[in-house]
PDB file of C-alpha atoms in Angstrom:
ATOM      1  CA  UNK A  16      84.150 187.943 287.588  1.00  0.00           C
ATOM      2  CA  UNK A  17      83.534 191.410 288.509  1.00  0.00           C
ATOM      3  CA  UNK A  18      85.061 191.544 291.874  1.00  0.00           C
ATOM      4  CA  UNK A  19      87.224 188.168 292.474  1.00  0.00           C
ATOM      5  CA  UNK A  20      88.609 188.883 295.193  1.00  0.00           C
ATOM      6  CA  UNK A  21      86.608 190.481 297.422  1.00  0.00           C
ATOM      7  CA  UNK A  22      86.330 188.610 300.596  1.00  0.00           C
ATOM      8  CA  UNK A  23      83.592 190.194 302.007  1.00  0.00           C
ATOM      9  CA  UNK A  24      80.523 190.577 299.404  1.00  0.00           C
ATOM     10  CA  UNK A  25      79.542 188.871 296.091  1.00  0.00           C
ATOM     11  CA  UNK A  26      80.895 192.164 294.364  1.00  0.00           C
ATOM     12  CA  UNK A  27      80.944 196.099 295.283  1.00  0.00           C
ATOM     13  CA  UNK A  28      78.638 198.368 293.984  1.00  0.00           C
ATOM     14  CA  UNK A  29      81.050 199.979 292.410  1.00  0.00           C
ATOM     15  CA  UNK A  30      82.497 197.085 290.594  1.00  0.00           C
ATOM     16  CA  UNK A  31      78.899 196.064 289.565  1.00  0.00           C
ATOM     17  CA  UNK A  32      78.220 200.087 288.472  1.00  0.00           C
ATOM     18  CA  UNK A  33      81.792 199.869 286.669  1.00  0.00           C
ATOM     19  CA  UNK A  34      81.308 196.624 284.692  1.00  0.00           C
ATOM     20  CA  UNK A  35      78.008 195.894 284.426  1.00  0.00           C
ATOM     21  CA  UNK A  36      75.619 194.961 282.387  1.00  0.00           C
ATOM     22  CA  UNK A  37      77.940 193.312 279.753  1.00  0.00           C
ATOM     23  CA  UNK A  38      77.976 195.262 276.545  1.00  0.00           C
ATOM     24  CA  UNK A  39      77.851 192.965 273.919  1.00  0.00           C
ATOM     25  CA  UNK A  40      77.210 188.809 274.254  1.00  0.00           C
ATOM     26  CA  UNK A  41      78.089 186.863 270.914  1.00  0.00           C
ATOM     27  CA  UNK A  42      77.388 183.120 271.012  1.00  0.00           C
ATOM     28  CA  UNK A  43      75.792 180.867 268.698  1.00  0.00           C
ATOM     29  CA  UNK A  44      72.503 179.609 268.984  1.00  0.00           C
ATOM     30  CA  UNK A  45      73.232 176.306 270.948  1.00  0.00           C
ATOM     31  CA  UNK A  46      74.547 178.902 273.894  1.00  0.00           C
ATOM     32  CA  UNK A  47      70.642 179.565 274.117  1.00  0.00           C
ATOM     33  CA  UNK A  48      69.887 176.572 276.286  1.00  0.00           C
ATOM     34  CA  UNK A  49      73.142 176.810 277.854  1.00  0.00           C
ATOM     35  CA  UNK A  50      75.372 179.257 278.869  1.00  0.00           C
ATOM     36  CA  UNK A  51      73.005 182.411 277.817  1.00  0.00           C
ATOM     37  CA  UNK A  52      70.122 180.924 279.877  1.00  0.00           C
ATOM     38  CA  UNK A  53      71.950 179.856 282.816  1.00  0.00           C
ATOM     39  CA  UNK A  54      74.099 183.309 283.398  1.00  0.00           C
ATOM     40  CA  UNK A  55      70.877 185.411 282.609  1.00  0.00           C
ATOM     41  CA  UNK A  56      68.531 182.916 285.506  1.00  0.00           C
ATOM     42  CA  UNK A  57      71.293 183.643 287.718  1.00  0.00           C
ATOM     43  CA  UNK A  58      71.941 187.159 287.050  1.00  0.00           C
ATOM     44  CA  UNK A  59      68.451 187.777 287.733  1.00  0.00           C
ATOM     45  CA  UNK A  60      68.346 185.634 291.148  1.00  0.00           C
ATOM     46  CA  UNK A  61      70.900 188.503 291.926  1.00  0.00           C
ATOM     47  CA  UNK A  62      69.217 191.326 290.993  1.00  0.00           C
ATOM     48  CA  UNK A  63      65.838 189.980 292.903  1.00  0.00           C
ATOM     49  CA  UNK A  64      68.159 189.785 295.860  1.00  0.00           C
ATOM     50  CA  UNK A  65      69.805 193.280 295.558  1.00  0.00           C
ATOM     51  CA  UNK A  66      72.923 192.132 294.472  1.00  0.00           C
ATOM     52  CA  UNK A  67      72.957 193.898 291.222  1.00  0.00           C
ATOM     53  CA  UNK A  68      70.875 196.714 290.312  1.00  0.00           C
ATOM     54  CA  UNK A  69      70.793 195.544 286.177  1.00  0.00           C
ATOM     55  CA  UNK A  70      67.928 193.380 285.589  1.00  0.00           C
ATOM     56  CA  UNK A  71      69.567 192.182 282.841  1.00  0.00           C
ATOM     57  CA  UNK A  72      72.725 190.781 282.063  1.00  0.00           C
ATOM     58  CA  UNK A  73      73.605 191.982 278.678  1.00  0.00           C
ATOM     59  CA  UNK A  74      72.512 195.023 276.925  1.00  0.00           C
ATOM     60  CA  UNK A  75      73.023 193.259 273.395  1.00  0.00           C
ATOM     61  CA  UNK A  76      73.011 190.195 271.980  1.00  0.00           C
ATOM     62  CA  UNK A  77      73.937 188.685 268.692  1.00  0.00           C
ATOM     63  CA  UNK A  78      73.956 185.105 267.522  1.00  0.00           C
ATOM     64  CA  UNK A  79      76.842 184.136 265.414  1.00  0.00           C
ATOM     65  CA  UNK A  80      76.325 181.884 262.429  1.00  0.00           C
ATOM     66  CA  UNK A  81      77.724 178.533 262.303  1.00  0.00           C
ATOM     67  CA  UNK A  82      81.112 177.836 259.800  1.00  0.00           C
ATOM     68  CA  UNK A  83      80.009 174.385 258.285  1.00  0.00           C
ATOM     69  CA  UNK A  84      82.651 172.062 256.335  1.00  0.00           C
ATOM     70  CA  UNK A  85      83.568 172.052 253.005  1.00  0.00           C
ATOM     71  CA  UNK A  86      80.670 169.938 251.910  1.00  0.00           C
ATOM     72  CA  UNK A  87      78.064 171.780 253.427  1.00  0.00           C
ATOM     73  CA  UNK A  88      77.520 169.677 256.866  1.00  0.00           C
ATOM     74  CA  UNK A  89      78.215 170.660 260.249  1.00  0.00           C
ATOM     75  CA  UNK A  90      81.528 169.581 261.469  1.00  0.00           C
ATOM     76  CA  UNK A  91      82.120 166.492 262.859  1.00  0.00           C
ATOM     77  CA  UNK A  92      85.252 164.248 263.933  1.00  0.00           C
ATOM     78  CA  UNK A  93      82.773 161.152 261.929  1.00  0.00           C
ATOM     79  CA  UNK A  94      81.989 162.844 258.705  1.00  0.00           C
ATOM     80  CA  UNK A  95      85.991 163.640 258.580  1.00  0.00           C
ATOM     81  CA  UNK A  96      84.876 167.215 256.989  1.00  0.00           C
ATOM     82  CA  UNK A  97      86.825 169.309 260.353  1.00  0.00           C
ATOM     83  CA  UNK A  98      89.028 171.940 259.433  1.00  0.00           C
ATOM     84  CA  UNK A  99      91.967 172.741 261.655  1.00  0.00           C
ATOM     85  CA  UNK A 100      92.502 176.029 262.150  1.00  0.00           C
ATOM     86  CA  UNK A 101      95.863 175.356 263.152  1.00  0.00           C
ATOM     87  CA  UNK A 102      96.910 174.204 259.862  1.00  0.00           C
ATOM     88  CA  UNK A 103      95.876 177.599 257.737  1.00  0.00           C
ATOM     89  CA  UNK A 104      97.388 179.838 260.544  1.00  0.00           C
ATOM     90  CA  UNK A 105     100.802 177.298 259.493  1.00  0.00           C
ATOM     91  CA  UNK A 106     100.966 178.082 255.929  1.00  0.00           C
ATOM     92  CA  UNK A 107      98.652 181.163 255.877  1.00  0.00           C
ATOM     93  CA  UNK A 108      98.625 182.691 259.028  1.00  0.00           C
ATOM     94  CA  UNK A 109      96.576 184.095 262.061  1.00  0.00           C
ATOM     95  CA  UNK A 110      95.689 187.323 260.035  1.00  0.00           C
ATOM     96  CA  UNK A 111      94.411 185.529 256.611  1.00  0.00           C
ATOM     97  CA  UNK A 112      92.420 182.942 259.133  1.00  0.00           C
ATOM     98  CA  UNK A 113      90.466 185.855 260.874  1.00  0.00           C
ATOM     99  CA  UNK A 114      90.226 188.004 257.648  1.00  0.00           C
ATOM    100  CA  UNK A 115      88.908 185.202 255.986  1.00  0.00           C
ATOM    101  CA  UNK A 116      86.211 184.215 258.764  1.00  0.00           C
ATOM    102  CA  UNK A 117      85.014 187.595 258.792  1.00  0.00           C
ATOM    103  CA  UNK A 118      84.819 188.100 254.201  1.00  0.00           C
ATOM    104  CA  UNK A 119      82.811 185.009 254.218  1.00  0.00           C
ATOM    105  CA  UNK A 120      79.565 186.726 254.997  1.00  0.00           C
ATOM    106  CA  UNK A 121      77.200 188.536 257.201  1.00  0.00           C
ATOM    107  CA  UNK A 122      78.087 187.562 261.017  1.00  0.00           C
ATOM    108  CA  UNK A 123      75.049 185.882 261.392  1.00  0.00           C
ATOM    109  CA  UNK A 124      74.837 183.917 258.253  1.00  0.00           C
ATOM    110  CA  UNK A 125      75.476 179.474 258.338  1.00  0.00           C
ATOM    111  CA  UNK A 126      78.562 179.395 255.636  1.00  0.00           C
ATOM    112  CA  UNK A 127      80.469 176.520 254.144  1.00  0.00           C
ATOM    113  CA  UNK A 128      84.103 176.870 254.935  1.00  0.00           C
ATOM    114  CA  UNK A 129      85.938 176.781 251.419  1.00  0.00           C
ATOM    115  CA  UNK A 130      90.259 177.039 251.920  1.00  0.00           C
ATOM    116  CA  UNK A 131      91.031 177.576 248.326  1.00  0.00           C
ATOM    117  CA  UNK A 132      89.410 180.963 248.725  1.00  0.00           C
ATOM    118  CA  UNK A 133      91.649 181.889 251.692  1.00  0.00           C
ATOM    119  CA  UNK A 134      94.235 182.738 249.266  1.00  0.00           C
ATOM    120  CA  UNK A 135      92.196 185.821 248.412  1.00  0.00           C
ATOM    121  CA  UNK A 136      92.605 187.736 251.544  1.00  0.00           C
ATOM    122  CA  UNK A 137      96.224 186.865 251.573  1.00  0.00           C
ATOM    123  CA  UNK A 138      96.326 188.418 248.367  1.00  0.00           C
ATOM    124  CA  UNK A 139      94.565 191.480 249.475  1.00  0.00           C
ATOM    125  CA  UNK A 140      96.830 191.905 252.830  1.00  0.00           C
ATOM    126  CA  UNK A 141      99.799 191.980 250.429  1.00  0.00           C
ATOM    127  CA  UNK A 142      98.092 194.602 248.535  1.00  0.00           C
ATOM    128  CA  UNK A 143      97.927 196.978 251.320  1.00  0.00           C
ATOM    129  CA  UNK A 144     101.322 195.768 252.451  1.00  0.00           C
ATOM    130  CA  UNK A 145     102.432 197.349 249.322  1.00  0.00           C
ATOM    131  CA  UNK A 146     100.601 199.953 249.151  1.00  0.00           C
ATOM    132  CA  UNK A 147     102.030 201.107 252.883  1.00  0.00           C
ATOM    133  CA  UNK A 148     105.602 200.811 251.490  1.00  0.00           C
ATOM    134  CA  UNK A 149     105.126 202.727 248.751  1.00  0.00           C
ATOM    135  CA  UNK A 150     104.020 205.744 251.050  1.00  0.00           C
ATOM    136  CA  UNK A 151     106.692 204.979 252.985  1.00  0.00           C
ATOM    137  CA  UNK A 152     109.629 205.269 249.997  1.00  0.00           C
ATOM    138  CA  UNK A 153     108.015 208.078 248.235  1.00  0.00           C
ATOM    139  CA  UNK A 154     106.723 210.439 250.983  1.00  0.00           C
ATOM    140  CA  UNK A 155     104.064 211.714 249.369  1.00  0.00           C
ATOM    141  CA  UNK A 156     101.975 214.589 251.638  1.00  0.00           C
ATOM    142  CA  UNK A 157      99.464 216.032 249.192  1.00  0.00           C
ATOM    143  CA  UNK A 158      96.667 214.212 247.786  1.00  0.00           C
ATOM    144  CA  UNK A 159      94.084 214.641 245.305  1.00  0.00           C
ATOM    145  CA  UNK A 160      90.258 215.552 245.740  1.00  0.00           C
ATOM    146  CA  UNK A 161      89.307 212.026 244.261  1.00  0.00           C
ATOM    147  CA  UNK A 162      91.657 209.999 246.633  1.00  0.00           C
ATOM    148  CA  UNK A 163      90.805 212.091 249.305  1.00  0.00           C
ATOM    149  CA  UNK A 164      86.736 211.526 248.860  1.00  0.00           C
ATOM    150  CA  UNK A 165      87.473 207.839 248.196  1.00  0.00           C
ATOM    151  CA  UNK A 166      89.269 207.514 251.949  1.00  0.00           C
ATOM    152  CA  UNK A 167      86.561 209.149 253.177  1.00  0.00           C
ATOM    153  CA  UNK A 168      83.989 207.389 251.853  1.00  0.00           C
ATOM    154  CA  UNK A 169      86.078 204.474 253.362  1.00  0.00           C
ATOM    155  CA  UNK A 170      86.807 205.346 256.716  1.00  0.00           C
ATOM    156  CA  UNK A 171      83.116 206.165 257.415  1.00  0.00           C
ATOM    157  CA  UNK A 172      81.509 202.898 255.455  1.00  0.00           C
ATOM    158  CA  UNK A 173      84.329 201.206 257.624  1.00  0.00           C
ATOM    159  CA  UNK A 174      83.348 202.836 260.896  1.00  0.00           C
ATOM    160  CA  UNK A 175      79.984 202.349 260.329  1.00  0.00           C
ATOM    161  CA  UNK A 176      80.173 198.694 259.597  1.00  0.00           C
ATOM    162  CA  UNK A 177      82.482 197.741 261.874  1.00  0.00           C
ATOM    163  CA  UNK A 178      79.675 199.201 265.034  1.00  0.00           C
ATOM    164  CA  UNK A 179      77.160 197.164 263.188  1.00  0.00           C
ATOM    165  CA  UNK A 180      79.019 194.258 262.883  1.00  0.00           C
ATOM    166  CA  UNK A 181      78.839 193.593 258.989  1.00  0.00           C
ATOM    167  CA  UNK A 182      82.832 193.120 258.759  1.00  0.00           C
ATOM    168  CA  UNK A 183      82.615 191.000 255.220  1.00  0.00           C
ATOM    169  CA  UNK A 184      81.464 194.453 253.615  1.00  0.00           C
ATOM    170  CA  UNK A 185      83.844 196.952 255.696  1.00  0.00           C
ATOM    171  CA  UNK A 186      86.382 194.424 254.124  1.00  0.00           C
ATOM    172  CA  UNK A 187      85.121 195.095 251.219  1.00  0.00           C
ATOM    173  CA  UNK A 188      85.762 198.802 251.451  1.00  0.00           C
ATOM    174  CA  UNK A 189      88.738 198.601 252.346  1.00  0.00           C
ATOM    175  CA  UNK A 190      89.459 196.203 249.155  1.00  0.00           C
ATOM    176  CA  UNK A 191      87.928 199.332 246.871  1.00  0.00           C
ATOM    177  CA  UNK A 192      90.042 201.958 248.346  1.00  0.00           C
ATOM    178  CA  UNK A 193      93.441 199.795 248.829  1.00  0.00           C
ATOM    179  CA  UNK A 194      93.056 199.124 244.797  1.00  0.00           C
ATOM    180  CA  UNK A 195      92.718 202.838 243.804  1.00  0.00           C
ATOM    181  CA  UNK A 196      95.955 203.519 246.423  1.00  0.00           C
ATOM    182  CA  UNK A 197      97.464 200.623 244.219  1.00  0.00           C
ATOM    183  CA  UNK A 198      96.337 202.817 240.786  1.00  0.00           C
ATOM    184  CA  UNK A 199      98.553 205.733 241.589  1.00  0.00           C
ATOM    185  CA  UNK A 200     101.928 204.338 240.632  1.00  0.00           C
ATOM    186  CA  UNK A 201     103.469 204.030 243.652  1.00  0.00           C
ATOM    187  CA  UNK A 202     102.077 207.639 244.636  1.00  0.00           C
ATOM    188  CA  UNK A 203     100.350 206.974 247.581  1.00  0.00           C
ATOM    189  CA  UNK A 204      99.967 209.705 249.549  1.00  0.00           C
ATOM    190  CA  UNK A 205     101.219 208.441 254.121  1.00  0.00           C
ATOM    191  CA  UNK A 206      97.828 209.604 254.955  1.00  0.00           C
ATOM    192  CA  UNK A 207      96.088 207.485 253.139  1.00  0.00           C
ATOM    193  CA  UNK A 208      98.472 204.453 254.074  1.00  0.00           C
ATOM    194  CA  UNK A 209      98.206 205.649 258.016  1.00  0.00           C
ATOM    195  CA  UNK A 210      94.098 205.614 257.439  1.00  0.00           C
ATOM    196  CA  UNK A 211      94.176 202.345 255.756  1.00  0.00           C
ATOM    197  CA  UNK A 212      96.925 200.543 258.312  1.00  0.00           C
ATOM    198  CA  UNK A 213      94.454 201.505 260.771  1.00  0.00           C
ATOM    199  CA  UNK A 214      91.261 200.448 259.672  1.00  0.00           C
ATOM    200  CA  UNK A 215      93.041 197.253 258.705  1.00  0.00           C
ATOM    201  CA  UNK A 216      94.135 196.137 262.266  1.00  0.00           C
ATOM    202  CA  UNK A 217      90.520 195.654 263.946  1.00  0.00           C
ATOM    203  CA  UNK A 218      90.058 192.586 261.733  1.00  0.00           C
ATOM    204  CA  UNK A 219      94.485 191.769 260.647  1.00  0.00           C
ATOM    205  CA  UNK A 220      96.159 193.441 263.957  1.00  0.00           C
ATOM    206  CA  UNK A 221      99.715 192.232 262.762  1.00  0.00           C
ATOM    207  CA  UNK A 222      99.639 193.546 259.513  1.00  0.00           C
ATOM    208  CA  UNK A 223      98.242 196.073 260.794  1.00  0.00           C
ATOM    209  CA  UNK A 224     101.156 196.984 263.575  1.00  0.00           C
ATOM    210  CA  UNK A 225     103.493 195.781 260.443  1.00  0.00           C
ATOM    211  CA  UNK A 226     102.388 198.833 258.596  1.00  0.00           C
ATOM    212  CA  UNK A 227     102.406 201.134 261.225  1.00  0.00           C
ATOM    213  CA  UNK A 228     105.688 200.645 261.883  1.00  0.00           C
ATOM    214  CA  UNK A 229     107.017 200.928 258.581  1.00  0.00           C
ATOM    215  CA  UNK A 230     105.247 204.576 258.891  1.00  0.00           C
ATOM    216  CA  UNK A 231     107.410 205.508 261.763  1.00  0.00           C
ATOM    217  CA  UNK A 232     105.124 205.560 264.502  1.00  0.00           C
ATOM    218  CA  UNK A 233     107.146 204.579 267.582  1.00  0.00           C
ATOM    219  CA  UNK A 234     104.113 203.559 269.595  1.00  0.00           C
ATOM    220  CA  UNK A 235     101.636 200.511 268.797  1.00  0.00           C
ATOM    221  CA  UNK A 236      98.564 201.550 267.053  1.00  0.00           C
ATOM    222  CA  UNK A 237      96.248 200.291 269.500  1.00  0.00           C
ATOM    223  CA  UNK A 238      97.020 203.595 270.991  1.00  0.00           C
ATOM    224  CA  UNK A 239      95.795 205.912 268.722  1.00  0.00           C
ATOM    225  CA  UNK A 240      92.873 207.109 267.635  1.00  0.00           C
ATOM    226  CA  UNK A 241      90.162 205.465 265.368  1.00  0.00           C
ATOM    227  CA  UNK A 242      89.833 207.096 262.233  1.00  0.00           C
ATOM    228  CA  UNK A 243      87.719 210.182 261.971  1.00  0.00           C
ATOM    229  CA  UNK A 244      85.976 210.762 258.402  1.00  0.00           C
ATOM    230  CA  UNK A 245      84.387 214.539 256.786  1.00  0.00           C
ATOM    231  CA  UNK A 246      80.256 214.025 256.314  1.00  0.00           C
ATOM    232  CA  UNK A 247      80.692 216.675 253.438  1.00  0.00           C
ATOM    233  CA  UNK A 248      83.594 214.963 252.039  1.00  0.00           C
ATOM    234  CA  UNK A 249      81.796 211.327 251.496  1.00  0.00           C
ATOM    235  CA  UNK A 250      78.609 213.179 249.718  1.00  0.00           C
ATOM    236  CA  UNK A 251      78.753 213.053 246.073  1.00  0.00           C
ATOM    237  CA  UNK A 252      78.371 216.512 244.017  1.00  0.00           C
ATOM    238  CA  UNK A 253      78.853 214.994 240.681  1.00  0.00           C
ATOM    239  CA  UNK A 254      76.375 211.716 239.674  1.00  0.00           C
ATOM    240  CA  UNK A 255      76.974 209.254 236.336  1.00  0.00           C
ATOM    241  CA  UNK A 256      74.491 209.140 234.005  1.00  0.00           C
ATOM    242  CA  UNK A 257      73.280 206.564 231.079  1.00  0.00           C
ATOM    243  CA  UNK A 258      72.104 208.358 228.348  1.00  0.00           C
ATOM    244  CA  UNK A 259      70.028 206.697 225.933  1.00  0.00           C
ATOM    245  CA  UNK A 260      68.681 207.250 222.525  1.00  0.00           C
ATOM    246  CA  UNK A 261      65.523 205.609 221.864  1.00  0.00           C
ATOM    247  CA  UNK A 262      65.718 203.829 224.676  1.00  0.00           C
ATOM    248  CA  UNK A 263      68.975 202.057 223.863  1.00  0.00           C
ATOM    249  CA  UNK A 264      71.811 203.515 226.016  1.00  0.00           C
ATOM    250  CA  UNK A 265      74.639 204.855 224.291  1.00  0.00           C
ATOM    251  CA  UNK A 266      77.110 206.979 226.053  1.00  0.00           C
ATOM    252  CA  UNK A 267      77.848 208.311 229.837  1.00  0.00           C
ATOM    253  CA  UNK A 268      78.033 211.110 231.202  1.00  0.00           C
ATOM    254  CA  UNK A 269      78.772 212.470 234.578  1.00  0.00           C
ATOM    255  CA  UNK A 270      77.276 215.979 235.539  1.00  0.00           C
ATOM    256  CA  UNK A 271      76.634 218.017 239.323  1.00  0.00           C
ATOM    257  CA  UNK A 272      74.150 215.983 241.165  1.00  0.00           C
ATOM    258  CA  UNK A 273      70.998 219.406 241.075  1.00  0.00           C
ATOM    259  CA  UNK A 274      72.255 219.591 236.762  1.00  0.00           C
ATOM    260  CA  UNK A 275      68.952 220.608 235.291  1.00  0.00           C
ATOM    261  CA  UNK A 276      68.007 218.859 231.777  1.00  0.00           C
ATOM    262  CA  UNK A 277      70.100 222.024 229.475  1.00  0.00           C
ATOM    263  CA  UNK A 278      73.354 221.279 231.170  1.00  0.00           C
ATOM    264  CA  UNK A 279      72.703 217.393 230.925  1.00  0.00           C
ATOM    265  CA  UNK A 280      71.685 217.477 227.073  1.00  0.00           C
ATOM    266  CA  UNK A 281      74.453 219.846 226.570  1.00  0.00           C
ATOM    267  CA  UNK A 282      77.289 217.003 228.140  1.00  0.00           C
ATOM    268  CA  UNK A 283      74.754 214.389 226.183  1.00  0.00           C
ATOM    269  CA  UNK A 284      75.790 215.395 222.630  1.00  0.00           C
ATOM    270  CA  UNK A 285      79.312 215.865 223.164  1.00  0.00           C
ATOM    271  CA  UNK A 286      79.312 212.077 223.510  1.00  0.00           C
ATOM    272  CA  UNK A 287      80.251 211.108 220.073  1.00  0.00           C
ATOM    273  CA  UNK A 288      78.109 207.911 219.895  1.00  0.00           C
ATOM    274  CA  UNK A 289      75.224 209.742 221.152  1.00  0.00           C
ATOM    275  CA  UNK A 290      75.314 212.467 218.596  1.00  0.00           C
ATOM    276  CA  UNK A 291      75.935 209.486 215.562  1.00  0.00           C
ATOM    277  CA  UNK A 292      72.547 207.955 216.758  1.00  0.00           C
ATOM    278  CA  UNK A 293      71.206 211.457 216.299  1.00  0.00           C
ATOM    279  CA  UNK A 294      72.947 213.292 212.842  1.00  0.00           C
ATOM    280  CA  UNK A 295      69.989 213.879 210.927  1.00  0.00           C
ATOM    281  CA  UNK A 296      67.377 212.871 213.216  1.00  0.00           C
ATOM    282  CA  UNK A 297      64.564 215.303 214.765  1.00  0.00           C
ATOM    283  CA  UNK A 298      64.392 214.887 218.276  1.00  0.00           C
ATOM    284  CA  UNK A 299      60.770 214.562 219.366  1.00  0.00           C
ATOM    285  CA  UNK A 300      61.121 213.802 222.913  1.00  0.00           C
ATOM    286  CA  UNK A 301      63.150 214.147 225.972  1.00  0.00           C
ATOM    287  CA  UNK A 302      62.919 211.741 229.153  1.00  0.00           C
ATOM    288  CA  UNK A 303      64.914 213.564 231.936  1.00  0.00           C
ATOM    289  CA  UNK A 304      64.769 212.196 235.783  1.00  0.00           C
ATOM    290  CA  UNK A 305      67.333 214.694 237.865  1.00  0.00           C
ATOM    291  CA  UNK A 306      70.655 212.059 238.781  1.00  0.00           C
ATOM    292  CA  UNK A 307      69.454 208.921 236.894  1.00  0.00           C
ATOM    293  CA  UNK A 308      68.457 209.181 233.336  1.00  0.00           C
ATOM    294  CA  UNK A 309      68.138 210.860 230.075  1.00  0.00           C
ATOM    295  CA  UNK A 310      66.116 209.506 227.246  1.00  0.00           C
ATOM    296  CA  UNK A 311      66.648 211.032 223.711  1.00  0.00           C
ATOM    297  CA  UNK A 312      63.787 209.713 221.425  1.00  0.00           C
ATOM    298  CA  UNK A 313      64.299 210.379 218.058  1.00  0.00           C
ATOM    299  CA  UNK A 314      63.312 209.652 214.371  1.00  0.00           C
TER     300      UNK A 314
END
C-alpha cells in the first residue's frame, strides 16, 4: 500500500520513510488474532529482511469498544437485536449517526445502542445551527470577557480531547459553550460561531461546512486552521465559594482565587442569609481553606 506501483521493489525507501510506521491503528479486540497479528508478523518478516527499517508497524494502538443492541447482547442477525445504520442516517442523518456513536461514551467502553436517545444530538446540532445564524444576522464583533473565557476554555478542553480520543466529553464541551452562545439573545458574537462551526466538523463535517458557509467563508473548512486557544485566558482568577454557618451552608460567594480570609468574610456577610443566621450571634470560630470553604461557627 505504500508504493503500488512500483515495478521494481516491494516499496522505495522513500515511500517507506514517507508513510511509515502507521500512526494510529483502531480495531476492536477480535482484530487481535486477525488482522493486527497478521500485518504486524509480516511487517516484521520485512523489517528482518531489510525491507523496512520500522520494526514495528504502528506507533499506536487503540482498541475500540464494541456497540451492543438495544438489549444489551452483541448483535446478531438470530437474536433480531441489529441496528441498521442505514435507517437512522434516513430519518436522522449521517451527522446525528456519528455524533451519536461518539456521545455514547469513552472510545473504548462496550455500550448498548439506545435510538430514542439519538434525538438528543439532533437537538444539539440544531442548537449550534442556530446559534451560527444568529451571528450571521446580527454581526456582532465584540464579545465579553465571560464569553470569551468560556470559548476558550472550550477550544482547548476540545483540542485536548479530541488528541486523546475522549470525543463523548469534547462533545460535551461543546454542548456547555453552544448553550451560553444560545443565552445571549441572539447576540452571538461570528467569532464565537466561526470557533464553534469548527470544532463541530471533526465529529458533524456537514453541519459543520453548513455553518461555515453561512459565515461567508468561500473556501471549505477543511482548509483552515484548527482552533488555537489563550493558556491565560482558560485559568480561572475568580473561584465560587459555599459558605456555611455552623456547618450548614447558606449562601455563595465568588471571590479572586489568592482572596485571603478578610476579603472572603467581608463578601460572606453581605449575603443576606448568611448574616440572618448570624444577627445576634458571637462568632467563635472561623474555618477558612483558600478557594474552597468558609465555615462561620457561631452561637
Amino acid at each position: 500500500y505504500t508504493d503500488p506501483n512500483n515495478s521494481e521493489a516491494a516499496f522505495s525507501s522513500k515511500a517507506d520513510e514517507d508513510w511509515m510506521p502507521v500512526d494510529l491503528y483502531i480495531g476492536g479486540a477480535e482484530h487481535a488474532v486477525l488482522h493486527l497479528l497478521y500485518a504486524r508478523f509480516w511487517h516484521q518478516v520485512m523489517f528482518d529482511l531489510g525491507y523496512t527499517k520500522h520494526p514495528e508497524p504502528f506507533q499506536k494502538l487503540v482498541h475500540q469498544g464494541m456497540i451492543l443492541g438495544t438489549d444489551g447482547e452483541k448483535m446478531s442477525k438470530s437474536r433480531g437485536n441489529v441496528i441498521n445504520p442505514d435507517d437512522i442516517v434516513d430519518v436522522q442523518g449521517a451527522d446525528a449517526l456519528r455524533m451519536y456513536e461518539m456521545f455514547m461514551g469513552p472510545l473504548e467502553a462496550v455500550k448498548p445502542w439506545q435510538t430514542s436517545q439519538v434525538s438528543g444530538v439532533v437537538r444539539f446540532q440544531k442548537k449550534v445551527y442556530n446559534v451560527v445564524t444568529s451571528a450571521v444576522e446580527n454581526n456582532v464583533q465584540e464579545m465579553s470577557q465571560e464569553t470569551t473565557k468560556i470559548l476558550h476554555k472550550t477550544m482547548k478542553k476540545v483540542t485536548e480531547d479530541m488528541e486523546g480520543m475522549s470525543f463523548n466529553t469534547a462533545i460535551s464541551a461543546m454542548m456547555v459553550l453552544t448553550n451560553h452562545l444560545q443565552s445571549l439573545d441572539g447576540q452571538v458574537p461570528v467569532e464565537a460561531a466561526e470557533k464553534l462551526a469548527l470544532m463541530v466538523s471533526p465529529i458533524a463535517p456537514h453541519l459543520g461546512e453548513e455553518c461555515w458557509s453561512l459565515l461567508g467563508n468561500k473556501e471549505s473548512l477543511a482548509y483552515a486552521p484548527w482552533v488555537e486557544y489563550d493558556e491565560e485566558l482558560c485559568v480561572d482568577n475568580t473561584v465560587k465559594m459555599g459558605v456555611q454557618v455552623n456547618g450548614k451552608v447558606r449562601g455563595q460567594i465568588e471571590i479572586p482565587k489568592d482572596a485571603d480570609q478578610e476579603l472572603a468574610m467581608a463578601e460572606a456577610m453581605k449575603e443576606s442569609r448568611v448574616e440572618a443566621q448570624l444577627d445576634g450571634k458571637d462568632i467563635k470560630k472561623i474555618i477558612f481553606v483558600p478557594g474552597r470553604i468558609l465555615n462561620i461557627v457561631a452561637k
